Structures are given as C-alpha cells and as structure tokens.
Tab-separated table of C-alpha atoms in Angstrom:
chain	number	residue	atom	x	y	z
A	1	UNK	CA	0.460	-0.074	0.190
A	2	UNK	CA	2.495	2.227	0.699
A	3	UNK	CA	4.425	1.665	-2.352
A	4	UNK	CA	1.811	2.457	-4.023
A	5	UNK	CA	1.287	5.729	-2.213
A	6	UNK	CA	4.806	6.628	-2.759
A	7	UNK	CA	4.085	5.576	-6.931
A	8	UNK	CA	1.665	7.915	-7.016
A	9	UNK	CA	2.591	10.622	-5.271
A	10	UNK	CA	6.151	10.126	-7.659
A	11	UNK	CA	3.338	10.572	-10.778
A	12	UNK	CA	1.841	13.851	-8.896
A	13	UNK	CA	4.952	15.398	-8.794
A	14	UNK	CA	6.658	14.645	-11.293
A	15	UNK	CA	3.411	16.199	-13.435
A	16	UNK	CA	3.228	19.219	-11.391
A	17	UNK	CA	7.023	19.364	-12.303
A	18	UNK	CA	6.550	19.449	-16.513
A	19	UNK	CA	3.369	21.833	-15.800
A	20	UNK	CA	5.840	24.913	-13.286
A	21	UNK	CA	9.365	24.042	-15.080
A	22	UNK	CA	8.179	26.411	-18.037
A	23	UNK	CA	5.906	29.444	-16.284
A	24	UNK	CA	9.778	29.863	-14.048
A	25	UNK	CA	11.804	29.982	-17.721
A	26	UNK	CA	11.516	33.897	-17.882
A	27	UNK	CA	12.599	34.002	-13.079
A	28	UNK	CA	15.266	31.638	-14.061
A	29	UNK	CA	16.785	34.361	-16.365
A	30	UNK	CA	16.782	37.078	-14.387
A	31	UNK	CA	17.922	35.085	-10.988
A	32	UNK	CA	21.192	33.571	-12.991
A	33	UNK	CA	22.519	36.651	-14.003
A	34	UNK	CA	21.244	38.834	-10.767
A	35	UNK	CA	22.898	36.252	-8.520
A	36	UNK	CA	26.218	36.165	-10.502
A	37	UNK	CA	26.392	39.676	-9.968
A	38	UNK	CA	25.575	38.886	-6.383
A	39	UNK	CA	28.210	36.471	-5.889
A	40	UNK	CA	31.129	38.344	-7.518
A	41	UNK	CA	30.445	40.932	-5.315
A	42	UNK	CA	30.825	38.694	-2.685
A	43	UNK	CA	34.021	37.759	-3.972
A	44	UNK	CA	35.318	40.936	-4.279
A	45	UNK	CA	34.802	42.121	-0.821
A	46	UNK	CA	36.106	38.911	0.195
A	47	UNK	CA	33.290	36.536	0.965
A	48	UNK	CA	33.957	32.848	-0.597
A	49	UNK	CA	31.456	30.845	-2.610
A	50	UNK	CA	30.377	28.472	0.296
A	51	UNK	CA	29.489	32.593	2.055
A	52	UNK	CA	27.291	33.345	-1.174
A	53	UNK	CA	26.018	29.637	-0.860
A	54	UNK	CA	24.754	30.032	2.637
A	55	UNK	CA	23.534	33.407	1.979
A	56	UNK	CA	21.501	32.315	-0.784
A	57	UNK	CA	19.873	28.825	0.920
A	58	UNK	CA	19.795	30.453	4.254
A	59	UNK	CA	18.553	34.241	3.414
A	60	UNK	CA	17.378	33.976	-0.126
A	61	UNK	CA	16.275	37.851	-0.539
A	62	UNK	CA	18.219	39.560	-3.509
A	63	UNK	CA	17.893	43.388	-2.346
A	64	UNK	CA	18.596	41.885	1.586
A	65	UNK	CA	20.929	40.191	0.201
A	66	UNK	CA	22.756	42.690	-2.530
A	67	UNK	CA	22.425	45.347	0.742
A	68	UNK	CA	24.355	42.771	2.996
A	69	UNK	CA	27.635	42.981	1.340
A	70	UNK	CA	28.285	46.556	1.898
A	71	UNK	CA	26.652	45.780	6.006
A	72	UNK	CA	29.526	43.095	5.822
A	73	UNK	CA	31.665	44.508	4.736
A	74	UNK	CA	31.310	47.702	7.031
A	75	UNK	CA	30.634	45.938	9.954
A	76	UNK	CA	27.626	47.430	10.542
A	77	UNK	CA	26.006	47.209	14.223
A	78	UNK	CA	24.113	44.249	14.170
A	79	UNK	CA	20.256	46.083	15.309
A	80	UNK	CA	21.027	48.379	12.820
A	81	UNK	CA	21.793	45.929	10.237
A	82	UNK	CA	17.639	43.743	11.868
A	83	UNK	CA	16.409	46.967	11.177
A	84	UNK	CA	17.834	47.489	8.140
A	85	UNK	CA	16.531	44.037	7.061
A	86	UNK	CA	12.907	44.467	8.535
A	87	UNK	CA	12.200	47.913	6.224
A	88	UNK	CA	13.677	46.321	3.173
A	89	UNK	CA	11.985	43.277	2.716
A	90	UNK	CA	8.399	44.942	4.774
A	91	UNK	CA	7.020	44.995	1.517
A	92	UNK	CA	6.882	41.172	1.586
A	93	UNK	CA	4.287	41.679	4.556
A	94	UNK	CA	1.600	43.522	1.718
A	95	UNK	CA	1.471	40.699	-0.553
A	96	UNK	CA	2.158	37.689	1.851
A	97	UNK	CA	-1.401	39.038	3.060
A	98	UNK	CA	-2.538	38.199	-0.367
A	99	UNK	CA	-1.339	35.197	-0.647
A	100	UNK	CA	-3.306	34.190	2.201
A	101	UNK	CA	-6.213	32.348	0.627
A	102	UNK	CA	-3.834	30.269	-2.262
A	103	UNK	CA	-1.621	28.992	0.945
A	104	UNK	CA	-4.460	28.809	3.595
A	105	UNK	CA	-5.491	25.448	2.657
A	106	UNK	CA	-1.807	23.477	2.283
A	107	UNK	CA	-0.986	20.717	4.158
A	108	UNK	CA	2.310	19.983	2.684
A	109	UNK	CA	4.992	22.664	2.196
A	110	UNK	CA	3.826	25.394	3.621
A	111	UNK	CA	6.503	26.215	5.794
A	112	UNK	CA	9.088	26.399	2.950
A	113	UNK	CA	6.344	27.974	0.676
A	114	UNK	CA	6.615	31.370	3.198
A	115	UNK	CA	10.319	31.163	3.508
A	116	UNK	CA	10.790	31.108	-0.475
A	117	UNK	CA	8.143	33.581	-1.425
A	118	UNK	CA	10.250	36.398	-3.978
A	119	UNK	CA	8.585	39.511	-5.288
A	120	UNK	CA	9.211	37.035	-9.003
A	121	UNK	CA	7.588	33.490	-7.368
A	122	UNK	CA	4.640	36.078	-6.067
A	123	UNK	CA	4.698	37.315	-9.664
A	124	UNK	CA	4.286	33.214	-11.104
A	125	UNK	CA	1.454	32.317	-7.878
A	126	UNK	CA	-0.474	34.760	-7.281
A	127	UNK	CA	-2.540	34.761	-10.409
A	128	UNK	CA	-2.214	31.410	-10.622
A	129	UNK	CA	-5.254	28.933	-11.685
A	130	UNK	CA	-3.496	24.690	-11.685
A	131	UNK	CA	-5.521	22.766	-13.661
A	132	UNK	CA	-7.787	20.267	-12.093
A	133	UNK	CA	-5.223	17.581	-12.732
A	134	UNK	CA	-2.864	18.243	-11.560
A	135	UNK	CA	-1.651	18.613	-8.153
A	136	UNK	CA	-1.838	22.568	-6.675
A	137	UNK	CA	0.385	21.855	-3.850
A	138	UNK	CA	3.255	20.786	-5.691
A	139	UNK	CA	2.726	23.302	-8.395
A	140	UNK	CA	3.693	26.004	-5.586
A	141	UNK	CA	6.463	24.003	-4.172
A	142	UNK	CA	8.355	23.350	-7.536
A	143	UNK	CA	7.962	26.913	-8.668
A	144	UNK	CA	8.944	28.113	-4.852
A	145	UNK	CA	12.495	25.650	-5.513
A	146	UNK	CA	12.890	26.256	-8.995
A	147	UNK	CA	13.167	30.091	-8.449
A	148	UNK	CA	15.933	29.412	-5.458
A	149	UNK	CA	18.013	27.202	-7.552
A	150	UNK	CA	18.245	29.593	-10.400
A	151	UNK	CA	19.414	31.881	-7.504
A	152	UNK	CA	21.507	29.333	-5.972
A	153	UNK	CA	23.475	28.678	-8.926
A	154	UNK	CA	23.865	32.600	-9.913
A	155	UNK	CA	25.169	32.782	-6.728
A	156	UNK	CA	27.572	30.247	-6.961
A	157	UNK	CA	28.612	30.783	-10.536
A	158	UNK	CA	28.947	34.142	-9.168
A	159	UNK	CA	31.320	33.228	-7.087
A	160	UNK	CA	33.895	31.012	-8.842
A	161	UNK	CA	34.132	33.342	-12.107
A	162	UNK	CA	34.879	36.305	-9.546
A	163	UNK	CA	37.712	33.830	-8.251
A	164	UNK	CA	39.255	33.397	-11.335
A	165	UNK	CA	38.328	36.409	-13.674
A	166	UNK	CA	40.314	39.622	-12.754
A	167	UNK	CA	37.998	42.586	-13.839
A	168	UNK	CA	37.292	45.343	-12.344
A	169	UNK	CA	33.883	45.348	-10.670
A	170	UNK	CA	33.192	49.052	-10.347
A	171	UNK	CA	29.253	49.986	-10.733
A	172	UNK	CA	28.681	46.009	-10.080
A	173	UNK	CA	26.767	46.876	-7.309
A	174	UNK	CA	24.326	49.306	-9.718
A	175	UNK	CA	22.239	45.866	-10.413
A	176	UNK	CA	20.912	46.135	-6.544
A	177	UNK	CA	19.497	49.561	-8.529
A	178	UNK	CA	18.856	47.966	-11.528
A	179	UNK	CA	16.392	45.349	-9.588
A	180	UNK	CA	14.502	47.705	-7.803
A	181	UNK	CA	14.017	50.030	-10.844
A	182	UNK	CA	12.516	46.826	-12.335
A	183	UNK	CA	10.288	45.971	-9.249
A	184	UNK	CA	9.274	49.090	-9.378
A	185	UNK	CA	8.349	49.322	-13.290
A	186	UNK	CA	6.141	46.261	-13.493
A	187	UNK	CA	4.651	46.818	-10.017
A	188	UNK	CA	3.957	50.105	-11.886
A	189	UNK	CA	2.687	48.703	-15.406
A	190	UNK	CA	0.538	46.089	-14.013
A	191	UNK	CA	-1.251	47.931	-11.550
A	192	UNK	CA	-4.501	50.771	-12.427
A	193	UNK	CA	-3.819	52.102	-9.038
A	194	UNK	CA	-0.685	54.182	-8.656
A	195	UNK	CA	-1.145	55.377	-5.545
A	196	UNK	CA	1.034	52.527	-3.384
A	197	UNK	CA	3.213	53.175	-5.801
A	198	UNK	CA	3.018	57.551	-5.606
A	199	UNK	CA	3.834	56.711	-1.688
A	200	UNK	CA	6.799	54.819	-2.246
A	201	UNK	CA	8.753	57.909	-4.368
A	202	UNK	CA	6.994	60.981	-2.000
A	203	UNK	CA	8.246	59.322	1.259
A	204	UNK	CA	11.976	58.964	-0.623
A	205	UNK	CA	12.262	61.746	-1.675
A	206	UNK	CA	10.858	63.639	1.572
A	207	UNK	CA	13.103	61.514	3.870
A	208	UNK	CA	16.012	62.366	1.922
A	209	UNK	CA	15.752	66.218	1.951
A	210	UNK	CA	15.111	65.850	5.293
A	211	UNK	CA	17.444	63.494	7.155
A	212	UNK	CA	19.580	63.330	3.659
A	213	UNK	CA	21.072	60.896	1.118
A	214	UNK	CA	23.450	58.610	4.327
A	215	UNK	CA	20.530	58.395	6.647
A	216	UNK	CA	17.153	58.045	5.340
A	217	UNK	CA	16.490	54.675	3.870
A	218	UNK	CA	15.386	53.699	7.803
A	219	UNK	CA	12.871	56.479	8.085
A	220	UNK	CA	11.815	56.548	4.111
A	221	UNK	CA	10.483	52.129	4.902
A	222	UNK	CA	8.607	53.019	7.844
A	223	UNK	CA	7.097	56.068	6.421
A	224	UNK	CA	6.268	53.813	3.393
A	225	UNK	CA	5.099	50.440	5.604
A	226	UNK	CA	3.166	53.020	7.678
A	227	UNK	CA	1.252	55.050	4.258
A	228	UNK	CA	0.832	51.708	2.979
A	229	UNK	CA	-0.788	50.449	6.372
A	230	UNK	CA	-2.684	53.569	6.643
A	231	UNK	CA	-4.343	53.124	3.079
A	232	UNK	CA	-5.150	49.210	3.144
A	233	UNK	CA	-6.833	49.900	6.087
A	234	UNK	CA	-8.859	52.999	4.525
A	235	UNK	CA	-9.944	50.710	2.073
A	236	UNK	CA	-10.736	48.191	4.093
A	237	UNK	CA	-8.509	45.135	3.241
A	238	UNK	CA	-8.811	42.608	1.392
A	239	UNK	CA	-12.545	43.413	-0.632
A	240	UNK	CA	-14.345	39.859	-0.026
A	241	UNK	CA	-13.092	36.944	-1.763
A	242	UNK	CA	-10.306	38.818	-2.955
A	243	UNK	CA	-8.180	36.209	-1.271
A	244	UNK	CA	-10.444	33.198	-2.360
A	245	UNK	CA	-9.177	30.229	-4.241
A	246	UNK	CA	-10.084	30.443	-7.776
A	247	UNK	CA	-9.491	26.936	-8.801
A	248	UNK	CA	-10.812	23.797	-7.564
A	249	UNK	CA	-8.254	20.954	-7.353
A	250	UNK	CA	-9.406	17.685	-8.637
C-alpha cells in the first residue's frame, strides 16, 4: 500500500514539475544573472563561495543580500542591520497577505513556501490557476524550489567566476538599483492604481531631503510602511472574495 502511495506521489510530483518549469523560465533568466552579480560582489569583497551559497540558501532575499554585502564589509551593528533588513523586506507583508487564500488550505510544504515567497515567485503564483488534473501544492512547491535554485546557482557561479577572472567590478553593485527599478516599473505597469507606488516615491524623496542620502533609508521605509498600512486600512483590507482560491483541485 505504501509503495502504491509513493508511486502516486511521484507521478503527481513529476506532472507538477513539467507544468511548473515553463512558468519559471523568465525568472531563471533574471535570477541567474542577478545571482552571478551578487556572487561576484561577495567574492571581490572577500567572501568566498560558501558564504554566497549559505546566504542564498538561508537568507534568500535578493535586495537584502546585495545590501548585506555592504553590511558585512562595513561591520554594521547587528541591531541596525536587523532593522535595515526588516524595512527592506517590509513589502513582503503586503503581498504575503494577498497569498493567504492560496496558502490557507495547504497541508504540505507551507513553511518552505512562506520562506521562499519572493517578488518573482509571487508574480508567478498570484494569478496561477492550476488545472484540476495537477496537484496544486506540488506546483507551488516546484515554482518556489526552482526559483530558489536559479538564485543559488547564479550566486555560486558568480563566486566561482569572480575567483578566477580579474576585472574591474566598479559599478557592478548598481545591479541592486537596477533590480529595484525593474520591480517598481513592473508594479507600475501591472496595476491601475498608482497611489501605493506614489507613497513610496514621495516618502523616499521627503526623507532624502530631511535626513540626507546617508541616513534616509530606514525613516523612508518606516514612512512607506505606515503610509501603505493606512491606505490598506482605508480601503477596507482585502475585498470579500479577493483572496479566495479560484481554482478547484480535484
């Protein structure tokens, strides 16, 4: 009986993998190259392949990992680094809330799926309507696992390349800025309501003017978090049925 269950589970997993992989190809293209840039930055700042691997496995937060290079090399105080990381990844609160409906009934893999919910994984899964013949939980797992694999692969390759090739890496850390610009542009184009985006822009500009370019980040993220929370509260949170799973899994 157990052997039959194992065979059924393997078939479900294989079917879900074949369905999920094509959906992650755009993420693969971006993650491998951004991950390589991160791995190279880690290497040129004195952190080898095992550091890049460990960070990508256990931290797995692209923008925070890029920022982490600066935090590590500057020996930033742990408390400041904690709040910096909290503010940088505060956006996860909002799209995490919108995934409550999809993740609510999951019985397997839920802790890992929560951990692995990045911007790009969210963009793949938020509108995912899995056919009834395919196990939805396995699809979610494979999308998350594949996306992290691409990032880990890019990080390791970048670290290895950085160890054998000598070149001028000046400006390579601009990849972090480019990553934020791409995310912002994608969100702007995919949503009709631009008020949340404008909250971010106005808050950042105001804090740069008040605190300067060296000390604006944490106040800006706090102001953005407060502004978006107020906007979310005024709009009544999730609309009824907005978070409800639309597909049925037979």
